Amino acid sequence: MPYSIHYPVADTVINHMNSFVNNLTDDILKARYAGFASVAGCGVYELSIKSLLLRFAKTRDRIFFNYVEKKFDRINARIKLQDLKRDYLQRFGTKYVTNFTDLIHFEEEQQIKNNRISITSSYSNIIQWRHNFAHEGKTPQYASFNEVIDSYNAGKTILDCFYITIFDT
């Protein structure tokens, strides 16, 4: 999938941190690394969503592409599920929101059943942890470094759903 070209932006840094974070004895430092991982993960989400929106617009019309390019020049962390539905998909039509919601619901059930992880909670948590860390200096509460990484990876399924929705609807 074309948006996955952005994954190495965070994945390489996360893999590097993963090589030593679990060996640290300082829990505060571990929590800070978890905060940095959430920032990197959200950056990938933002880049992926923006590239998907631009690619979608480009397949439709040059004028539409110009509008989308200017409109979404700076997404600025407006990537919560509610933002994806209300600010992006709703502008393309109600059927996009419905299809996205249905697809997420299906994937959510599958991930909980097979992997015991909620993709919607994971995605939302990464965004909240990133916000708290970047704007308030607060590290993720009640989540270890490994849990942050697991949430980031599970949240990528939301990007898959977004991709499928805009290109298969």
Short mmCIF file of C-alpha atoms in Angstrom, two decimals:
data_model
loop_
_atom_site.label_atom_id
_atom_site.label_comp_id
_atom_site.label_asym_id
_atom_site.label_seq_id
_atom_site.Cartn_x
_atom_site.Cartn_y
_atom_site.Cartn_z
CA MET A 1 0.00 0.00 0.00
CA PRO A 2 1.47 3.34 -1.06
CA TYR A 3 1.10 5.09 2.29
CA SER A 4 3.25 2.45 3.99
CA ILE A 5 6.31 4.17 2.51
CA HIS A 6 5.99 6.49 5.51
CA TYR A 7 6.25 3.69 8.08
CA PRO A 8 10.07 3.62 8.19
CA VAL A 9 10.03 7.22 9.48
CA ALA A 10 8.88 5.89 12.84
CA ASP A 11 9.62 2.19 12.57
CA THR A 12 13.40 2.57 12.27
CA VAL A 13 13.54 4.85 15.30
CA ILE A 14 11.19 2.62 17.28
CA ASN A 15 13.20 -0.50 16.39
CA HIS A 16 16.37 1.25 17.51
CA MET A 17 14.79 2.32 20.82
CA ASN A 18 13.37 -1.16 21.27
CA SER A 19 16.91 -2.56 21.22
CA PHE A 20 17.77 -0.88 24.53
CA VAL A 21 14.68 0.55 26.26
CA ASN A 22 13.65 -2.71 27.91
CA ASN A 23 17.13 -2.99 29.45
CA LEU A 24 16.87 0.40 31.14
CA THR A 25 16.36 0.44 34.89
CA ASP A 26 15.04 4.01 35.05
CA ASP A 27 11.23 3.84 34.70
CA ILE A 28 10.96 7.58 34.09
CA LEU A 29 13.35 7.34 31.17
CA LYS A 30 11.44 4.35 29.79
CA ALA A 31 8.24 6.38 29.96
CA ARG A 32 9.89 9.25 28.09
CA TYR A 33 10.95 6.90 25.33
CA ALA A 34 7.33 5.75 25.15
CA GLY A 35 6.35 9.39 24.69
CA PHE A 36 8.87 9.82 21.88
CA ALA A 37 7.54 6.66 20.23
CA SER A 38 4.00 8.04 20.32
CA VAL A 39 5.17 11.26 18.65
CA ALA A 40 6.93 9.29 15.92
CA GLY A 41 3.88 7.07 15.43
CA CYS A 42 1.49 9.99 15.06
CA GLY A 43 3.84 11.58 12.57
CA VAL A 44 3.53 8.48 10.42
CA TYR A 45 -0.26 8.50 10.77
CA GLU A 46 -0.37 12.15 9.67
CA LEU A 47 1.93 11.61 6.68
CA SER A 48 -0.03 8.55 5.60
CA ILE A 49 -3.43 10.22 5.83
CA LYS A 50 -2.25 13.29 3.95
CA SER A 51 -0.69 11.20 1.16
CA LEU A 52 -3.88 9.13 0.86
CA LEU A 53 -6.05 12.24 0.61
CA LEU A 54 -3.80 13.72 -2.05
CA ARG A 55 -3.64 10.48 -4.02
CA PHE A 56 -7.42 10.15 -3.88
CA ALA A 57 -7.93 13.72 -5.09
CA LYS A 58 -5.41 13.24 -7.89
CA THR A 59 -7.40 10.29 -9.24
CA ARG A 60 -10.54 12.42 -9.47
CA ASP A 61 -9.82 15.81 -10.96
CA ARG A 62 -7.00 18.36 -11.22
CA ILE A 63 -9.10 21.17 -9.70
CA PHE A 64 -10.18 18.91 -6.86
CA PHE A 65 -6.55 17.91 -6.31
CA ASN A 66 -5.52 21.60 -6.10
CA TYR A 67 -8.26 22.22 -3.54
CA VAL A 68 -7.30 19.20 -1.42
CA GLU A 69 -3.61 20.04 -1.65
CA LYS A 70 -4.24 23.54 -0.27
CA LYS A 71 -6.90 22.46 2.23
CA PHE A 72 -4.80 19.70 3.75
CA ASP A 73 -1.41 21.35 3.41
CA ARG A 74 -1.05 21.18 7.17
CA ILE A 75 -3.12 18.48 8.80
CA ASN A 76 -1.68 19.42 12.22
CA ALA A 77 -2.64 16.32 14.15
CA ARG A 78 -6.28 16.42 13.01
CA ILE A 79 -6.31 12.68 12.58
CA LYS A 80 -8.63 11.39 15.30
CA LEU A 81 -11.28 8.96 14.07
CA GLN A 82 -13.87 11.70 14.42
CA ASP A 83 -11.70 14.02 12.29
CA LEU A 84 -11.28 11.37 9.60
CA LYS A 85 -15.03 10.92 9.39
CA ARG A 86 -16.24 14.50 9.83
CA ASP A 87 -13.47 16.61 8.32
CA TYR A 88 -12.35 14.36 5.47
CA LEU A 89 -14.65 11.52 4.46
CA GLN A 90 -17.91 13.43 5.01
CA ARG A 91 -16.76 15.92 2.38
CA PHE A 92 -16.60 13.07 -0.15
CA GLY A 93 -20.08 11.83 0.72
CA THR A 94 -22.00 10.01 3.42
CA LYS A 95 -21.30 6.60 1.86
CA TYR A 96 -17.59 7.06 2.62
CA VAL A 97 -18.31 7.63 6.31
CA THR A 98 -20.66 4.66 6.42
CA ASN A 99 -18.21 2.34 4.66
CA PHE A 100 -15.34 3.48 6.88
CA THR A 101 -17.39 2.99 10.04
CA ASP A 102 -18.52 -0.46 8.92
CA LEU A 103 -15.02 -1.52 7.95
CA ILE A 104 -13.55 -0.34 11.24
CA HIS A 105 -16.26 -2.17 13.14
CA PHE A 106 -15.49 -5.39 11.24
CA GLU A 107 -11.70 -5.03 11.73
CA GLU A 108 -12.20 -4.16 15.39
CA GLU A 109 -14.11 -7.38 15.98
CA GLN A 110 -11.50 -9.42 14.12
CA GLN A 111 -8.55 -7.91 16.00
CA ILE A 112 -10.20 -8.34 19.38
CA LYS A 113 -11.12 -11.93 18.56
CA ASN A 114 -7.74 -12.90 17.07
CA ASN A 115 -5.22 -10.66 18.85
CA ARG A 116 -7.11 -9.30 21.86
CA ILE A 117 -6.37 -5.72 20.91
CA SER A 118 -8.71 -2.89 20.03
CA ILE A 119 -7.58 -1.01 16.94
CA THR A 120 -9.79 1.98 17.75
CA SER A 121 -8.51 2.29 21.31
CA SER A 122 -4.94 1.75 20.15
CA TYR A 123 -5.22 4.44 17.47
CA SER A 124 -6.91 6.90 19.83
CA ASN A 125 -4.41 6.21 22.62
CA ILE A 126 -1.39 6.95 20.41
CA ILE A 127 -2.92 10.28 19.42
CA GLN A 128 -3.70 11.17 23.04
CA TRP A 129 -0.27 10.08 24.29
CA ARG A 130 1.37 12.13 21.55
CA HIS A 131 -0.67 15.19 22.47
CA ASN A 132 0.07 14.86 26.17
CA PHE A 133 3.78 14.31 25.59
CA ALA A 134 4.29 16.96 22.88
CA HIS A 135 2.21 19.71 24.49
CA GLU A 136 2.38 19.00 28.21
CA GLY A 137 5.49 16.89 28.67
CA LYS A 138 3.39 14.10 30.18
CA THR A 139 4.46 10.55 29.48
CA PRO A 140 1.89 7.87 28.65
CA GLN A 141 0.13 6.86 31.83
CA TYR A 142 -0.65 3.21 32.43
CA ALA A 143 1.19 2.15 29.26
CA SER A 144 4.65 0.69 28.97
CA PHE A 145 6.99 1.34 26.07
CA ASN A 146 6.00 -2.04 24.59
CA GLU A 147 2.30 -1.25 24.93
CA VAL A 148 2.83 2.04 23.10
CA ILE A 149 4.56 0.18 20.26
CA ASP A 150 1.81 -2.45 20.13
CA SER A 151 -0.81 0.31 20.00
CA TYR A 152 1.04 2.13 17.23
CA ASN A 153 1.22 -1.04 15.15
CA ALA A 154 -2.44 -1.94 15.80
CA GLY A 155 -3.46 1.61 14.88
CA LYS A 156 -2.00 1.10 11.40
CA THR A 157 -5.12 -0.97 10.70
CA ILE A 158 -7.11 2.28 10.83
CA LEU A 159 -4.93 3.54 7.98
CA ASP A 160 -5.70 0.35 6.05
CA CYS A 161 -9.42 0.96 6.58
CA PHE A 162 -9.07 4.58 5.44
CA TYR A 163 -7.23 3.45 2.30
CA ILE A 164 -9.80 0.78 1.45
CA THR A 165 -12.64 3.21 2.06
CA ILE A 166 -11.46 5.99 -0.21
CA PHE A 167 -10.27 3.76 -3.04
CA ASP A 168 -12.95 1.04 -2.98
CA THR A 169 -16.07 3.10 -2.25
#
